[in-house]
């Protein structure tokens, strides 16, 4: 069941998911350099996206202005993860404190931003997980603008579509195509179970060279 995917992801870690995708031949799905900036909690969920460009490159907005990120928050449901592309090179926030509070109130699991995030102290105070490329105090106003919500985004070189799944922890951020989620989870859970058995063997004082022998080296074949 698709509804069970985030719960299953939260029981494992990003490394197990990365290993599972290697095993299944799903390459280039892991984004590095997106640091855990607020809380040390692992997050996992269905992806809701938005993409930012330089304000000078944005088409004229139709209708009443809407602040970046607000549409994504309204579209998201509890447990979703908002994923933001802000690869303009402009030092301007792609996410901020009021957005954090709005997302927290709605039960959104966290945010992953390939770009700068501001108001990080507020995210820490709210206990809201943020993974991002960098931090800034600079506002988005007049610098960057939202051009697309729930379209494809590129995060750390990974193409991510709305409705895909993400898991993020202190090791990294992994994106799982929606069509592959169950297959990846089955493989990741098997890998995690084997590694748990290895940990038990080490605690039972088996030699580490024996525990991490040929079986471990060939585990992803």
PDB file of C-alpha atoms in Angstrom:
ATOM      1  CA  UNK A   1       0.000   0.000   0.000  1.00  0.00           C
ATOM      2  CA  UNK A   2       1.304   3.457  -0.958  1.00  0.00           C
ATOM      3  CA  UNK A   3       0.105   4.939   2.352  1.00  0.00           C
ATOM      4  CA  UNK A   4       2.475   2.604   4.202  1.00  0.00           C
ATOM      5  CA  UNK A   5       5.604   3.654   2.294  1.00  0.00           C
ATOM      6  CA  UNK A   6       6.627   6.600   4.538  1.00  0.00           C
ATOM      7  CA  UNK A   7       6.181   4.485   7.680  1.00  0.00           C
ATOM      8  CA  UNK A   8       8.364   1.743   6.218  1.00  0.00           C
ATOM      9  CA  UNK A   9      11.002   4.277   5.173  1.00  0.00           C
ATOM     10  CA  UNK A  10      11.193   5.718   8.683  1.00  0.00           C
ATOM     11  CA  UNK A  11      12.185   2.295  10.054  1.00  0.00           C
ATOM     12  CA  UNK A  12      15.363   2.188   7.944  1.00  0.00           C
ATOM     13  CA  UNK A  13      17.950   4.801   7.000  1.00  0.00           C
ATOM     14  CA  UNK A  14      19.162   6.672   3.951  1.00  0.00           C
ATOM     15  CA  UNK A  15      22.211   4.408   3.579  1.00  0.00           C
ATOM     16  CA  UNK A  16      20.068   1.272   3.352  1.00  0.00           C
ATOM     17  CA  UNK A  17      17.897   2.956   0.718  1.00  0.00           C
ATOM     18  CA  UNK A  18      20.981   4.072  -1.225  1.00  0.00           C
ATOM     19  CA  UNK A  19      22.376   0.521  -1.104  1.00  0.00           C
ATOM     20  CA  UNK A  20      19.047  -0.902  -2.252  1.00  0.00           C
ATOM     21  CA  UNK A  21      18.953   1.408  -5.259  1.00  0.00           C
ATOM     22  CA  UNK A  22      22.529   0.435  -6.145  1.00  0.00           C
ATOM     23  CA  UNK A  23      21.497  -3.206  -5.934  1.00  0.00           C
ATOM     24  CA  UNK A  24      18.525  -2.574  -8.221  1.00  0.00           C
ATOM     25  CA  UNK A  25      20.516  -0.501 -10.716  1.00  0.00           C
ATOM     26  CA  UNK A  26      18.727   2.770  -9.884  1.00  0.00           C
ATOM     27  CA  UNK A  27      21.687   5.140 -10.101  1.00  0.00           C
ATOM     28  CA  UNK A  28      22.080   8.828  -9.272  1.00  0.00           C
ATOM     29  CA  UNK A  29      19.165   9.056  -6.844  1.00  0.00           C
ATOM     30  CA  UNK A  30      21.130  10.306  -3.821  1.00  0.00           C
ATOM     31  CA  UNK A  31      21.841  14.000  -3.190  1.00  0.00           C
ATOM     32  CA  UNK A  32      24.821  14.870  -1.009  1.00  0.00           C
ATOM     33  CA  UNK A  33      25.645  18.185   0.636  1.00  0.00           C
ATOM     34  CA  UNK A  34      22.118  18.905   1.879  1.00  0.00           C
ATOM     35  CA  UNK A  35      22.912  19.282   5.549  1.00  0.00           C
ATOM     36  CA  UNK A  36      20.644  18.516   8.475  1.00  0.00           C
ATOM     37  CA  UNK A  37      20.144  22.072   9.799  1.00  0.00           C
ATOM     38  CA  UNK A  38      17.241  21.836  12.242  1.00  0.00           C
ATOM     39  CA  UNK A  39      16.647  18.756  14.424  1.00  0.00           C
ATOM     40  CA  UNK A  40      18.423  15.448  13.983  1.00  0.00           C
ATOM     41  CA  UNK A  41      15.215  13.660  13.121  1.00  0.00           C
ATOM     42  CA  UNK A  42      15.008  11.465  10.041  1.00  0.00           C
ATOM     43  CA  UNK A  43      12.216  12.408   7.666  1.00  0.00           C
ATOM     44  CA  UNK A  44      10.504  10.443   4.930  1.00  0.00           C
ATOM     45  CA  UNK A  45       7.426  11.069   2.873  1.00  0.00           C
ATOM     46  CA  UNK A  46       5.774  11.828  -0.419  1.00  0.00           C
ATOM     47  CA  UNK A  47       7.284  14.758  -2.309  1.00  0.00           C
ATOM     48  CA  UNK A  48       5.597  18.098  -3.037  1.00  0.00           C
ATOM     49  CA  UNK A  49       7.814  20.408  -5.106  1.00  0.00           C
ATOM     50  CA  UNK A  50       8.345  24.001  -6.112  1.00  0.00           C
ATOM     51  CA  UNK A  51      10.981  25.643  -8.290  1.00  0.00           C
ATOM     52  CA  UNK A  52      12.521  29.105  -8.019  1.00  0.00           C
ATOM     53  CA  UNK A  53      14.312  31.250 -10.583  1.00  0.00           C
ATOM     54  CA  UNK A  54      15.930  34.668 -10.491  1.00  0.00           C
ATOM     55  CA  UNK A  55      13.222  37.306 -10.097  1.00  0.00           C
ATOM     56  CA  UNK A  56      14.382  38.967 -13.322  1.00  0.00           C
ATOM     57  CA  UNK A  57      13.718  35.717 -15.231  1.00  0.00           C
ATOM     58  CA  UNK A  58      10.230  35.066 -13.857  1.00  0.00           C
ATOM     59  CA  UNK A  59       7.209  35.727 -16.095  1.00  0.00           C
ATOM     60  CA  UNK A  60       4.705  38.327 -14.872  1.00  0.00           C
ATOM     61  CA  UNK A  61       2.407  36.838 -12.246  1.00  0.00           C
ATOM     62  CA  UNK A  62      -1.300  36.659 -13.031  1.00  0.00           C
ATOM     63  CA  UNK A  63      -3.765  37.549 -10.306  1.00  0.00           C
ATOM     64  CA  UNK A  64      -2.981  38.373  -6.700  1.00  0.00           C
ATOM     65  CA  UNK A  65       0.645  37.737  -5.671  1.00  0.00           C
ATOM     66  CA  UNK A  66       1.383  34.600  -3.663  1.00  0.00           C
ATOM     67  CA  UNK A  67       4.534  34.178  -1.627  1.00  0.00           C
ATOM     68  CA  UNK A  68       6.815  31.330  -2.669  1.00  0.00           C
ATOM     69  CA  UNK A  69       6.112  28.047  -0.908  1.00  0.00           C
ATOM     70  CA  UNK A  70       2.568  28.876   0.157  1.00  0.00           C
ATOM     71  CA  UNK A  71       0.894  26.967  -2.676  1.00  0.00           C
ATOM     72  CA  UNK A  72       3.010  23.888  -1.948  1.00  0.00           C
ATOM     73  CA  UNK A  73       2.016  24.007   1.715  1.00  0.00           C
ATOM     74  CA  UNK A  74      -1.657  24.242   0.771  1.00  0.00           C
ATOM     75  CA  UNK A  75      -1.346  21.288  -1.628  1.00  0.00           C
ATOM     76  CA  UNK A  76       0.587  19.101   0.823  1.00  0.00           C
ATOM     77  CA  UNK A  77      -1.017  16.711   3.267  1.00  0.00           C
ATOM     78  CA  UNK A  78       0.238  15.635   6.681  1.00  0.00           C
ATOM     79  CA  UNK A  79       3.427  13.607   6.378  1.00  0.00           C
ATOM     80  CA  UNK A  80       4.480  15.010   2.995  1.00  0.00           C
ATOM     81  CA  UNK A  81       7.941  16.536   2.459  1.00  0.00           C
ATOM     82  CA  UNK A  82       8.339  19.797   0.555  1.00  0.00           C
ATOM     83  CA  UNK A  83      11.272  19.786  -1.865  1.00  0.00           C
ATOM     84  CA  UNK A  84      12.579  23.079  -3.258  1.00  0.00           C
ATOM     85  CA  UNK A  85      14.878  23.856  -6.178  1.00  0.00           C
ATOM     86  CA  UNK A  86      16.725  27.176  -5.815  1.00  0.00           C
ATOM     87  CA  UNK A  87      19.837  26.746  -7.931  1.00  0.00           C
ATOM     88  CA  UNK A  88      20.031  30.322  -9.201  1.00  0.00           C
ATOM     89  CA  UNK A  89      23.306  31.065  -7.434  1.00  0.00           C
ATOM     90  CA  UNK A  90      21.587  34.047  -5.796  1.00  0.00           C
ATOM     91  CA  UNK A  91      21.977  34.253  -2.023  1.00  0.00           C
ATOM     92  CA  UNK A  92      18.280  34.424  -1.148  1.00  0.00           C
ATOM     93  CA  UNK A  93      16.048  32.298   1.013  1.00  0.00           C
ATOM     94  CA  UNK A  94      14.041  29.526  -0.602  1.00  0.00           C
ATOM     95  CA  UNK A  95      12.243  28.848   2.682  1.00  0.00           C
ATOM     96  CA  UNK A  96      11.741  30.830   5.875  1.00  0.00           C
ATOM     97  CA  UNK A  97      10.199  31.114   9.309  1.00  0.00           C
ATOM     98  CA  UNK A  98       6.555  31.811   8.479  1.00  0.00           C
ATOM     99  CA  UNK A  99       6.581  28.973   5.950  1.00  0.00           C
ATOM    100  CA  UNK A 100       8.042  26.725   8.648  1.00  0.00           C
ATOM    101  CA  UNK A 101       5.228  27.530  11.033  1.00  0.00           C
ATOM    102  CA  UNK A 102       2.599  27.036   8.341  1.00  0.00           C
ATOM    103  CA  UNK A 103       4.085  23.655   7.432  1.00  0.00           C
ATOM    104  CA  UNK A 104       4.427  22.607  11.078  1.00  0.00           C
ATOM    105  CA  UNK A 105       0.777  23.429  11.794  1.00  0.00           C
ATOM    106  CA  UNK A 106      -0.299  21.332   8.809  1.00  0.00           C
ATOM    107  CA  UNK A 107       1.759  18.311   9.859  1.00  0.00           C
ATOM    108  CA  UNK A 108       4.224  18.434   6.975  1.00  0.00           C
ATOM    109  CA  UNK A 109       7.219  16.242   7.787  1.00  0.00           C
ATOM    110  CA  UNK A 110       9.981  18.631   6.736  1.00  0.00           C
ATOM    111  CA  UNK A 111      11.637  20.506   3.885  1.00  0.00           C
ATOM    112  CA  UNK A 112      14.559  19.667   1.594  1.00  0.00           C
ATOM    113  CA  UNK A 113      15.975  22.687  -0.269  1.00  0.00           C
ATOM    114  CA  UNK A 114      18.714  22.717  -2.872  1.00  0.00           C
ATOM    115  CA  UNK A 115      19.583  26.308  -2.059  1.00  0.00           C
ATOM    116  CA  UNK A 116      19.711  28.719   0.882  1.00  0.00           C
ATOM    117  CA  UNK A 117      17.195  28.698   3.745  1.00  0.00           C
ATOM    118  CA  UNK A 118      16.629  31.577   6.178  1.00  0.00           C
ATOM    119  CA  UNK A 119      15.187  31.818   9.710  1.00  0.00           C
ATOM    120  CA  UNK A 120      16.815  28.564  10.727  1.00  0.00           C
ATOM    121  CA  UNK A 121      16.590  29.448  14.418  1.00  0.00           C
ATOM    122  CA  UNK A 122      12.809  29.456  14.094  1.00  0.00           C
ATOM    123  CA  UNK A 123      12.861  26.014  12.503  1.00  0.00           C
ATOM    124  CA  UNK A 124      14.963  24.763  15.395  1.00  0.00           C
ATOM    125  CA  UNK A 125      12.596  26.313  17.930  1.00  0.00           C
ATOM    126  CA  UNK A 126       9.606  24.664  16.245  1.00  0.00           C
ATOM    127  CA  UNK A 127      11.424  21.317  15.958  1.00  0.00           C
ATOM    128  CA  UNK A 128      10.822  21.342  12.200  1.00  0.00           C
ATOM    129  CA  UNK A 129      13.346  19.366  10.123  1.00  0.00           C
ATOM    130  CA  UNK A 130      15.201  21.338   7.454  1.00  0.00           C
ATOM    131  CA  UNK A 131      17.772  19.938   5.028  1.00  0.00           C
ATOM    132  CA  UNK A 132      19.391  22.505   2.753  1.00  0.00           C
ATOM    133  CA  UNK A 133      22.448  23.569   0.782  1.00  0.00           C
ATOM    134  CA  UNK A 134      23.246  26.684   2.842  1.00  0.00           C
ATOM    135  CA  UNK A 135      21.880  29.280   5.258  1.00  0.00           C
ATOM    136  CA  UNK A 136      21.211  32.965   4.676  1.00  0.00           C
ATOM    137  CA  UNK A 137      19.499  35.990   6.178  1.00  0.00           C
ATOM    138  CA  UNK A 138      18.623  37.426   2.756  1.00  0.00           C
ATOM    139  CA  UNK A 139      14.965  37.604   1.758  1.00  0.00           C
ATOM    140  CA  UNK A 140      13.622  36.140  -1.463  1.00  0.00           C
ATOM    141  CA  UNK A 141      11.711  39.380  -2.159  1.00  0.00           C
ATOM    142  CA  UNK A 142      13.018  40.977  -5.318  1.00  0.00           C
ATOM    143  CA  UNK A 143      15.693  38.294  -5.717  1.00  0.00           C
ATOM    144  CA  UNK A 144      14.026  34.983  -6.597  1.00  0.00           C
ATOM    145  CA  UNK A 145      10.511  33.978  -7.596  1.00  0.00           C
ATOM    146  CA  UNK A 146       8.449  30.825  -7.777  1.00  0.00           C
ATOM    147  CA  UNK A 147       7.702  29.654 -11.324  1.00  0.00           C
ATOM    148  CA  UNK A 148       6.319  26.141 -10.856  1.00  0.00           C
ATOM    149  CA  UNK A 149       4.646  24.042  -8.163  1.00  0.00           C
ATOM    150  CA  UNK A 150       4.525  20.246  -8.292  1.00  0.00           C
ATOM    151  CA  UNK A 151       6.595  20.055 -11.445  1.00  0.00           C
ATOM    152  CA  UNK A 152       9.914  18.292 -11.915  1.00  0.00           C
ATOM    153  CA  UNK A 153      12.856  19.748  -9.965  1.00  0.00           C
ATOM    154  CA  UNK A 154      16.562  18.990  -9.858  1.00  0.00           C
ATOM    155  CA  UNK A 155      17.992  18.471  -6.380  1.00  0.00           C
ATOM    156  CA  UNK A 156      21.700  17.788  -6.025  1.00  0.00           C
ATOM    157  CA  UNK A 157      21.753  16.518  -9.600  1.00  0.00           C
ATOM    158  CA  UNK A 158      18.758  14.212  -9.031  1.00  0.00           C
ATOM    159  CA  UNK A 159      15.616  14.660 -11.127  1.00  0.00           C
ATOM    160  CA  UNK A 160      12.664  14.577  -8.716  1.00  0.00           C
ATOM    161  CA  UNK A 161       8.975  14.516  -9.594  1.00  0.00           C
ATOM    162  CA  UNK A 162       6.040  15.423  -7.405  1.00  0.00           C
ATOM    163  CA  UNK A 163       4.654  12.236  -5.905  1.00  0.00           C
ATOM    164  CA  UNK A 164       8.046  10.565  -5.631  1.00  0.00           C
ATOM    165  CA  UNK A 165       9.343   9.639  -2.169  1.00  0.00           C
ATOM    166  CA  UNK A 166      12.267  11.012  -0.182  1.00  0.00           C
ATOM    167  CA  UNK A 167      14.180   9.916   2.891  1.00  0.00           C
ATOM    168  CA  UNK A 168      16.646  12.267   4.586  1.00  0.00           C
ATOM    169  CA  UNK A 169      18.903  11.819   7.598  1.00  0.00           C
ATOM    170  CA  UNK A 170      22.369  12.813   8.742  1.00  0.00           C
ATOM    171  CA  UNK A 171      24.027  10.772   5.975  1.00  0.00           C
ATOM    172  CA  UNK A 172      22.224  12.248   2.990  1.00  0.00           C
ATOM    173  CA  UNK A 173      19.002  12.571   1.031  1.00  0.00           C
ATOM    174  CA  UNK A 174      17.681   9.817  -1.251  1.00  0.00           C
ATOM    175  CA  UNK A 175      14.838  10.202  -3.742  1.00  0.00           C
ATOM    176  CA  UNK A 176      12.812   7.166  -4.793  1.00  0.00           C
ATOM    177  CA  UNK A 177      10.707   7.232  -7.972  1.00  0.00           C
ATOM    178  CA  UNK A 178       7.105   6.500  -7.061  1.00  0.00           C
ATOM    179  CA  UNK A 179       6.972   3.541  -9.460  1.00  0.00           C
ATOM    180  CA  UNK A 180       9.973   1.916  -7.750  1.00  0.00           C
ATOM    181  CA  UNK A 181       9.111   2.608  -4.108  1.00  0.00           C
ATOM    182  CA  UNK A 182       7.877  -0.842  -3.085  1.00  0.00           C
ATOM    183  CA  UNK A 183      10.727  -2.643  -4.861  1.00  0.00           C
ATOM    184  CA  UNK A 184      13.313  -0.329  -3.255  1.00  0.00           C
ATOM    185  CA  UNK A 185      11.783  -0.742   0.191  1.00  0.00           C
ATOM    186  CA  UNK A 186      11.745  -4.531  -0.046  1.00  0.00           C
ATOM    187  CA  UNK A 187      15.456  -4.523  -0.942  1.00  0.00           C
ATOM    188  CA  UNK A 188      16.347  -1.913   1.684  1.00  0.00           C
ATOM    189  CA  UNK A 189      14.565  -3.788   4.451  1.00  0.00           C
ATOM    190  CA  UNK A 190      16.422  -6.977   3.526  1.00  0.00           C
ATOM    191  CA  UNK A 191      19.752  -5.113   3.631  1.00  0.00           C
ATOM    192  CA  UNK A 192      18.897  -3.525   6.978  1.00  0.00           C
ATOM    193  CA  UNK A 193      17.971  -6.932   8.401  1.00  0.00           C
ATOM    194  CA  UNK A 194      21.310  -8.406   7.318  1.00  0.00           C
ATOM    195  CA  UNK A 195      23.221  -5.506   8.835  1.00  0.00           C
ATOM    196  CA  UNK A 196      21.264  -5.873  12.077  1.00  0.00           C
ATOM    197  CA  UNK A 197      22.303  -9.528  12.178  1.00  0.00           C
ATOM    198  CA  UNK A 198      25.923  -8.477  11.674  1.00  0.00           C
ATOM    199  CA  UNK A 199      25.652  -6.036  14.570  1.00  0.00           C
ATOM    200  CA  UNK A 200      24.327  -8.816  16.791  1.00  0.00           C
ATOM    201  CA  UNK A 201      27.241 -11.012  15.745  1.00  0.00           C
ATOM    202  CA  UNK A 202      29.738  -8.298  16.668  1.00  0.00           C
ATOM    203  CA  UNK A 203      28.068  -7.835  20.055  1.00  0.00           C
ATOM    204  CA  UNK A 204      28.454 -11.592  20.519  1.00  0.00           C
ATOM    205  CA  UNK A 205      32.221 -11.042  20.039  1.00  0.00           C
ATOM    206  CA  UNK A 206      32.574 -12.633  16.629  1.00  0.00           C
ATOM    207  CA  UNK A 207      35.673 -11.320  14.787  1.00  0.00           C
ATOM    208  CA  UNK A 208      34.877  -8.344  12.571  1.00  0.00           C
ATOM    209  CA  UNK A 209      36.892  -9.844   9.694  1.00  0.00           C
ATOM    210  CA  UNK A 210      34.538 -12.821   9.786  1.00  0.00           C
ATOM    211  CA  UNK A 211      31.399 -10.712  10.123  1.00  0.00           C
ATOM    212  CA  UNK A 212      32.403  -8.333   7.313  1.00  0.00           C
ATOM    213  CA  UNK A 213      33.712 -11.019   4.996  1.00  0.00           C
ATOM    214  CA  UNK A 214      32.902 -12.010   1.446  1.00  0.00           C
ATOM    215  CA  UNK A 215      29.155 -12.062   2.054  1.00  0.00           C
ATOM    216  CA  UNK A 216      29.192  -8.381   3.030  1.00  0.00           C
ATOM    217  CA  UNK A 217      31.349  -7.318   0.090  1.00  0.00           C
ATOM    218  CA  UNK A 218      28.995  -9.028  -2.367  1.00  0.00           C
ATOM    219  CA  UNK A 219      25.747  -8.072  -0.611  1.00  0.00           C
ATOM    220  CA  UNK A 220      24.627  -5.672  -3.352  1.00  0.00           C
ATOM    221  CA  UNK A 221      25.047  -8.104  -6.233  1.00  0.00           C
TER     222      UNK A 221
END
